[in-house]
N, CA and C of each residue as an Amber inpcrd file, in Angstrom:
protein
   402
 -27.6630000   6.8020000 -15.0170000 -28.8870000   6.7270000 -14.2590000
 -29.6860000   5.5080000 -14.7260000 -30.3020000   4.8250000 -13.7770000
 -31.0620000   3.6170000 -14.1010000 -32.3390000   3.9610000 -14.8590000
 -32.7130000   3.0800000 -15.7670000 -33.9640000   3.2220000 -16.5050000
 -35.0080000   2.3680000 -15.8040000 -36.0540000   3.0060000 -15.2600000
 -37.0540000   2.2930000 -14.4880000 -38.2920000   1.9380000 -15.3020000
 -38.2290000   2.1350000 -16.6090000 -39.3760000   1.7750000 -17.4270000
 -39.4790000   0.2630000 -17.4920000 -40.6770000  -0.1970000 -17.6630000
 -40.8900000  -1.6290000 -17.7950000 -41.2340000  -2.3270000 -16.4890000
 -41.2520000  -1.6020000 -15.3560000 -41.6820000  -2.2060000 -14.0980000
 -43.1910000  -2.3620000 -14.1700000 -43.6630000  -3.5750000 -13.9150000
 -45.0910000  -3.8480000 -14.0330000 -45.6280000  -4.4650000 -12.7500000
 -46.8990000  -4.2110000 -12.4870000 -47.5650000  -4.8600000 -11.3640000
 -47.7320000  -6.3290000 -11.6930000 -47.4530000  -7.1830000 -10.7080000
 -47.5700000  -8.6210000 -10.9050000 -47.8650000  -9.2530000  -9.5520000
 -49.1150000  -9.5840000  -9.3160000 -49.5440000 -10.1190000  -8.0220000
 -48.8800000 -11.4550000  -7.6920000 -48.3210000 -12.1350000  -8.6730000
 -47.6780000 -13.4220000  -8.3940000 -46.2830000 -13.2550000  -7.7870000
 -45.7600000 -12.0350000  -7.8260000 -44.4380000 -11.7620000  -7.2700000
 -44.5560000 -11.4210000  -5.7850000 -43.5370000 -11.7590000  -4.9910000
 -43.6260000 -11.5290000  -3.5420000 -43.9130000 -10.0850000  -3.1450000
 -43.4200000  -9.1110000  -3.8960000 -43.6450000  -7.7180000  -3.5270000
 -44.6490000  -7.0320000  -4.4410000 -45.2730000  -7.7910000  -5.3440000
 -46.3680000  -7.2650000  -6.1410000 -45.9930000  -6.6000000  -7.4480000
 -44.7260000  -6.6570000  -7.8230000 -44.3220000  -6.0580000  -9.0940000
 -43.1500000  -6.8370000  -9.6660000 -42.8910000  -6.6080000 -10.9380000
 -41.7970000  -7.2860000 -11.6440000 -40.9590000  -6.2370000 -12.3640000
 -39.6410000  -6.3840000 -12.2410000 -38.7230000  -5.5140000 -12.9710000
 -38.2740000  -6.2200000 -14.2480000 -37.8740000  -5.4380000 -15.2540000
 -37.2390000  -6.0650000 -16.4160000 -35.9660000  -6.7940000 -15.9590000
 -35.5640000  -7.8000000 -16.6750000 -34.4450000  -8.6520000 -16.2630000
 -33.1670000  -7.8740000 -15.9670000 -32.8070000  -6.9330000 -16.8240000
 -31.5670000  -6.1670000 -16.6140000 -31.6480000  -5.3360000 -15.3350000
 -32.7910000  -4.7330000 -15.0790000 -32.9580000  -3.9330000 -13.8680000
 -32.9560000  -4.8250000 -12.6270000 -33.5550000  -6.0210000 -12.7300000
 -33.5460000  -6.9620000 -11.6020000 -32.1180000  -7.4180000 -11.2990000
 -31.3240000  -7.6400000 -12.3270000 -29.9240000  -8.0320000 -12.1140000
 -29.1570000  -6.9160000 -11.4070000 -29.4060000  -5.6650000 -11.7920000
 -28.7710000  -4.5240000 -11.1310000 -29.1970000  -4.4530000  -9.6690000
 -30.4950000  -4.6450000  -9.4090000 -31.0130000  -4.6280000  -8.0330000
 -30.3660000  -5.7430000  -7.2120000 -30.3080000  -6.9500000  -7.7650000
 -29.7330000  -8.0850000  -7.0400000 -28.2570000  -7.8470000  -6.7100000
 -27.5060000  -7.2580000  -7.6360000 -26.0930000  -6.9520000  -7.3790000
 -25.9660000  -5.9170000  -6.2570000 -26.8260000  -4.8920000  -6.2760000
 -26.8040000  -3.8740000  -5.2140000 -27.1650000  -4.5010000  -3.8680000
 -28.1250000  -5.4000000  -3.8680000 -28.5560000  -6.0920000  -2.6510000
 -27.3980000  -6.9080000  -2.0580000 -26.6860000  -7.6330000  -2.8950000
 -25.5310000  -8.4100000  -2.4320000 -24.4460000  -7.4970000  -1.8730000
 -24.2110000  -6.3750000  -2.5290000 -23.2170000  -5.4140000  -2.0620000
 -23.6150000  -4.8310000  -0.7050000 -24.8840000  -4.4880000  -0.5410000
 -25.3670000  -3.9760000   0.7480000 -25.1490000  -4.9870000   1.8610000
 -25.4960000  -6.2320000   1.6070000 -25.3410000  -7.2670000   2.6240000
 -23.8720000  -7.4430000   2.9900000 -23.0180000  -7.4420000   1.9960000
 -21.5810000  -7.6170000   2.2310000 -21.0010000  -6.4280000   3.0050000
 -21.3980000  -5.2030000   2.6230000 -20.8110000  -4.0040000   3.2100000
 -21.4850000  -3.5410000   4.4980000 -22.7950000  -3.7550000   4.6240000
 -23.5510000  -3.2240000   5.7580000 -24.1960000  -4.2890000   6.6340000
 -24.0160000  -5.5520000   6.2960000 -24.6590000  -6.6180000   7.0610000
 -24.0740000  -6.7670000   8.4630000 -24.9560000  -7.1030000   9.3970000
 -24.5650000  -7.3410000  10.7840000 -24.6490000  -8.8330000  11.0620000
 -23.6370000  -9.4070000  11.7100000 -23.7090000 -10.8380000  12.0430000
 -24.7730000 -11.0870000  13.1160000 -25.6390000 -12.0460000  12.8760000
 -26.6730000 -12.4140000  13.8370000 -26.1990000 -13.6350000  14.6090000
 -25.8840000 -13.4780000  15.9030000 -25.3760000 -14.6120000  16.6790000
 -26.3900000 -15.7410000  16.8320000 -27.6740000 -15.4380000  16.6970000
 -28.7040000 -16.4700000  16.8020000 -28.8070000 -17.3170000  15.5400000
 -28.1360000 -16.8750000  14.4780000 -28.1750000 -17.5950000  13.2010000
 -26.7550000 -17.8750000  12.7150000 -25.8990000 -18.3410000  13.6130000
 -24.5080000 -18.6750000  13.2660000 -23.7910000 -17.5200000  12.5820000
 -24.0200000 -16.3050000  13.0680000 -23.4000000 -15.0870000  12.5510000
 -23.7110000 -14.8100000  11.0830000 -24.8410000 -15.3270000  10.6060000
 -25.2940000 -14.9970000   9.2540000 -25.5290000 -13.4880000   9.1760000
 -25.0650000 -12.8800000   8.0850000 -25.2180000 -11.4340000   7.9330000
 -26.6720000 -11.0670000   7.6530000 -27.1290000  -9.9930000   8.3170000
 -28.4770000  -9.4740000   8.1180000 -28.4090000  -7.9660000   7.9460000
 -29.3600000  -7.4230000   7.2460000 -29.4860000  -5.9810000   7.0930000
 -30.5230000  -5.4900000   8.0960000 -30.0810000  -4.6500000   9.0240000
 -30.9380000  -4.1530000  10.0980000 -30.8140000  -2.6380000  10.1350000
 -31.9430000  -1.9540000  10.3040000 -31.9130000  -0.4910000  10.3460000
 -32.9540000   0.0200000  11.3260000 -32.7130000   1.2170000  11.8240000
 -33.7130000   1.9900000  12.5440000 -34.1380000   3.0870000  11.5850000
 -35.4130000   3.4230000  11.5880000 -35.9240000   4.4310000  10.6610000
 -36.4660000   5.6310000  11.4110000 -36.1470000   6.8100000  10.9350000
 -36.7570000   8.0590000  11.3960000 -37.3470000   8.7160000  10.1540000
 -38.6530000   8.8040000  10.1020000 -39.3470000   9.2550000   8.9010000
 -39.9630000  10.6280000   9.1240000 -39.7000000  11.5340000   8.1930000
 -40.2080000  12.8940000   8.3410000 -41.6290000  13.0070000   7.8100000
 -42.2660000  14.0820000   8.1860000 -43.6080000  14.3720000   7.7020000
 -43.5530000  15.0990000   6.3740000 -44.7050000  15.5360000   5.9370000
 -44.7410000  16.3000000   4.7080000 -45.8310000  15.8710000   3.7570000
 -46.8980000  15.3000000   4.2690000 -48.0470000  14.9610000   3.4300000
 -47.7360000  13.9410000   2.3590000 -47.5620000  14.4060000   1.1550000
 -47.3680000  13.5200000   0.0080000 -46.0960000  12.6840000   0.1530000
 -45.1100000  13.2020000   0.8870000 -43.8800000  12.4190000   1.0800000
 -44.1780000  11.0710000   1.7280000 -45.2640000  10.9920000   2.4920000
 -45.6400000   9.7310000   3.1260000 -45.8480000   8.6210000   2.1120000
 -46.3720000   8.9640000   0.9470000 -46.5570000   7.9740000  -0.1140000
 -45.1980000   7.4770000  -0.6020000 -44.2530000   8.3970000  -0.7530000
 -42.8990000   8.0200000  -1.1620000 -42.2100000   7.1390000  -0.1440000
 -42.5090000   7.3710000   1.1330000 -41.9080000   6.5460000   2.1830000
 -42.3360000   5.0900000   2.0370000 -43.5850000   4.8700000   1.6490000
 -44.0650000   3.5030000   1.4470000 -43.2350000   2.8140000   0.3720000
 -42.9840000   3.5030000  -0.7300000 -42.1720000   2.9150000  -1.8010000
 -40.7390000   2.6600000  -1.3720000 -40.1700000   3.6050000  -0.6250000
 -38.7880000   3.4330000  -0.1600000 -38.6740000   2.2430000   0.7760000
 -39.6190000   2.1180000   1.6960000 -39.5840000   1.0020000   2.6430000
 -39.8230000  -0.3220000   1.9180000 -40.6680000  -0.3080000   0.9070000
 -40.9020000  -1.5070000   0.1100000 -39.5960000  -2.0130000  -0.4970000
 -38.8290000  -1.1120000  -1.0970000 -37.5730000  -1.5100000  -1.7370000
 -36.5440000  -1.9420000  -0.6900000 -36.4740000  -1.2520000   0.4380000
 -35.5580000  -1.6740000   1.5100000 -35.9270000  -3.0640000   2.0210000
 -37.2220000  -3.3190000   2.1810000 -37.6700000  -4.6450000   2.6240000
 -37.2990000  -5.7090000   1.6010000 -37.4990000  -5.3930000   0.3450000
 -37.1550000  -6.3410000  -0.7040000 -35.6600000  -6.6350000  -0.7150000
 -34.8550000  -5.6380000  -0.3750000 -33.4010000  -5.8350000  -0.3190000
 -32.9840000  -6.6640000   0.8890000 -33.9180000  -6.8800000   1.8210000
 -33.6090000  -7.7330000   2.9700000 -33.5310000  -7.0160000   4.3000000
 -33.7590000  -5.7170000   4.3170000 -33.7070000  -4.9810000   5.5850000
 -34.8690000  -5.3570000   6.4730000 -34.6030000  -5.4080000   7.7720000
 -35.6610000  -5.4610000   8.7690000 -35.4330000  -4.2630000   9.6690000
 -36.4840000  -3.8140000  10.3000000 -36.4280000  -2.5490000  11.0220000
 -36.6570000  -2.7890000  12.5120000 -35.6450000  -2.4700000  13.3240000
 -35.7260000  -2.6630000  14.7750000 -36.5550000  -1.5870000  15.4430000
 -36.3650000  -0.3590000  15.0280000 -37.0670000   0.7550000  15.6340000
 -37.5010000   1.7280000  14.5590000 -38.6880000   2.2710000  14.7260000
 -39.2060000   3.2320000  13.7570000 -39.8180000   4.4080000  14.5000000
 -39.6910000   5.5710000  13.9140000 -40.2810000   6.7870000  14.4720000
 -40.6040000   7.7130000  13.3180000 -41.5050000   8.6380000  13.5660000
 -41.8350000   9.5800000  12.5120000 -42.7080000  10.6950000  13.0130000
 -42.8270000  11.7230000  12.1980000 -43.7270000  12.8280000  12.4780000
 -44.7100000  12.9510000  11.3300000 -45.9390000  13.2990000  11.6520000
 -46.9780000  13.5410000  10.6590000 -47.1210000  12.3300000   9.7320000
 -46.9820000  12.5140000   8.4250000 -47.1190000  11.3930000   7.4860000
 -46.0840000  10.3120000   7.7820000 -44.9130000  10.7060000   8.2540000
 -43.8810000   9.7360000   8.6240000 -44.3020000   8.8800000   9.8040000
 -45.0890000   9.4440000  10.7240000 -45.5860000   8.6750000  11.8680000
 -46.5890000   7.6220000  11.4120000 -47.4000000   7.9720000  10.4240000
 -48.3600000   6.9990000   9.8900000 -47.6030000   5.8440000   9.2400000
 -46.6220000   6.1740000   8.4050000 -45.8110000   5.1300000   7.7660000
 -45.0610000   4.3120000   8.8160000 -44.5120000   4.9720000   9.8390000
 -43.7740000   4.2660000  10.8970000 -44.6740000   3.2950000  11.6390000
 -45.9200000   3.6760000  11.8980000 -46.8270000   2.7670000  12.6080000
 -47.1410000   1.5420000  11.7550000 -47.2660000   1.7220000  10.4510000
 -47.4960000   0.5780000   9.5630000 -46.2770000  -0.3430000   9.5330000
 -45.0900000   0.2500000   9.4810000 -43.8620000  -0.5460000   9.4760000
 -43.7540000  -1.3390000  10.7730000 -44.0310000  -0.6840000  11.8990000
 -43.9620000  -1.3670000  13.2000000 -44.9510000  -2.5230000  13.2550000
 -46.1620000  -2.3120000  12.7470000 -47.1620000  -3.3790000  12.7440000
 -46.7050000  -4.5540000  11.8910000 -46.1230000  -4.2690000  10.7420000
 -45.6510000  -5.3360000   9.8590000 -44.4700000  -6.0780000  10.4650000
 -43.5460000  -5.3540000  11.0830000 -42.3970000  -6.0030000  11.7170000
 -42.8540000  -6.8870000  12.8650000 -43.8050000  -6.4120000  13.6510000
 -44.3400000  -7.1920000  14.7610000 -44.9880000  -8.4720000  14.2470000
 -45.7640000  -8.3450000  13.1970000 -46.4190000  -9.5070000  12.5930000
 -45.3940000 -10.5080000  12.0760000 -44.3490000  -9.9910000  11.4560000
 -43.3100000 -10.8490000  10.9070000 -42.5570000 -11.5930000  12.0120000
 -42.2630000 -10.8950000  13.1090000 -41.5740000 -11.5410000  14.2330000
 -42.4420000 -12.6180000  14.8570000 -43.7480000 -12.3550000  14.9650000
 -44.6700000 -13.3500000  15.5130000 -44.6790000 -14.5920000  14.6320000
 -44.7230000 -14.4000000  13.3310000 -44.7030000 -15.5300000  12.4010000
 -43.4160000 -16.3330000  12.5680000 -42.2880000 -15.6490000  12.7040000
 -40.9980000 -16.3330000  12.8600000 -40.9590000 -17.1460000  14.1550000
 -41.5320000 -16.5880000  15.2380000 -41.5550000 -17.3190000  16.5130000
 -42.3450000 -18.6060000  16.4130000 -43.3390000 -18.6270000  15.5460000
 -44.1820000 -19.8140000  15.3840000 -43.7070000 -20.7080000  14.2440000
 -42.4770000 -20.4790000  13.7960000 -41.8780000 -21.3470000  12.7930000
 -42.3420000 -21.0890000  11.3690000 -43.0200000 -19.9820000  11.1520000
 -43.4450000 -19.6510000   9.7890000 -42.4280000 -18.6940000   9.1780000
 -42.3710000 -18.7310000   7.8770000 -41.4570000 -17.8590000   7.1460000
 -41.8330000 -16.3970000   7.3790000 -40.8040000 -15.5540000   7.5670000
 -41.0530000 -14.1020000   7.6670000 -41.6940000 -13.6560000   6.3610000
 -42.7320000 -12.8730000   6.4790000 -43.4210000 -12.4000000   5.2870000
 -43.3020000 -10.8960000   5.1990000 -43.2810000 -10.4010000   3.9790000
 -43.3050000  -8.9520000   3.8140000 -44.7330000  -8.4780000   4.0520000
 -44.8570000  -7.2430000   4.3970000 -46.1810000  -6.6560000   4.5470000
 -46.6390000  -6.1950000   3.1690000 -47.9040000  -6.1570000   2.9420000
 -48.4350000  -5.8130000   1.6310000 -48.3580000  -4.3310000   1.3170000
 -47.1320000  -3.7770000   1.2930000 -46.9790000  -2.3390000   1.0420000
 -47.5940000  -1.9180000  -0.2720000 -47.3260000  -2.6800000  -1.3200000
 -47.8450000  -2.2770000  -2.6220000 -49.3580000  -2.3640000  -2.6280000
 -49.9070000  -3.4030000  -1.9900000 -51.3630000  -3.5170000  -1.9150000
 -51.9430000  -2.3110000  -1.1950000 -51.2760000  -1.9010000  -0.1230000
 -51.7420000  -0.7380000   0.6300000 -51.6530000   0.5180000  -0.2390000
 -50.5500000   0.6700000  -0.9430000 -50.3550000   1.8520000  -1.7830000
 -51.3740000   1.9060000  -2.9150000 -51.8470000   0.7470000  -3.3420000
 -52.8040000   0.7080000  -4.4420000 -54.2490000   0.8010000  -3.9600000
 -54.4450000   1.0580000  -2.6520000 -55.7780000   1.3690000  -2.1920000
 -56.4750000   0.3140000  -1.3620000 -55.8210000  -0.7870000  -1.0360000
 -56.4700000  -1.7510000  -0.1620000 -56.5760000  -1.1380000   1.2310000
 -57.5170000  -1.5950000   1.9860000 -57.7160000  -1.0040000   3.3140000
 -56.5410000  -1.3230000   4.2190000 -56.2950000  -0.4360000   5.1580000
 -55.2120000  -0.6040000   6.1290000 -55.3820000  -1.9080000   6.9050000
 -56.5630000  -2.1800000   7.3870000 -56.7890000  -3.3770000   8.2010000
 -56.4950000  -4.6280000   7.3820000 -56.9320000  -4.6560000   6.1350000
 -56.7140000  -5.8240000   5.2980000 -55.2430000  -5.9810000   4.9520000
 -54.5440000  -4.9030000   4.6560000 -53.1350000  -4.9840000   4.2800000
 -52.2660000  -5.4530000   5.4290000 -52.4860000  -4.9200000   6.6350000
 -51.6820000  -5.3190000   7.7880000 -52.0810000  -6.7060000   8.2580000
 -53.3490000  -7.0730000   8.1070000 -53.8430000  -8.3380000   8.6080000
 -53.6810000  -9.5120000   7.6700000 -53.2440000  -9.3010000   6.4270000
 -53.0790000 -10.4140000   5.4670000 -52.2140000 -11.5160000   6.0320000
């Protein structure tokens, strides 16, 4: 089992946190394996492999907080989400994911780099409007 101690908040990092070097190496290896095994060729990018998923998120109150963390890690691994749906707390998380994906696609259309949404900032208490609008 992986040891997750030593993960620290770090605003200078793209996703707002830093892993210890050994854990980051494990994450990077898993990310490469996912891309190799589950990547879809994108014909618009010379068949470059991409990680694409549809999400169905369940409700359950506190589980909604866990969904934010799960989506954060999936985003960091390179996944983008074509379709999202959810019930209760999952619907709230799904609406945030949809807003972030829409924002990211708009940025890409205008020649800007796709950006992650500030999931960690949102989880740490920043307002919804500020997190989605960054």
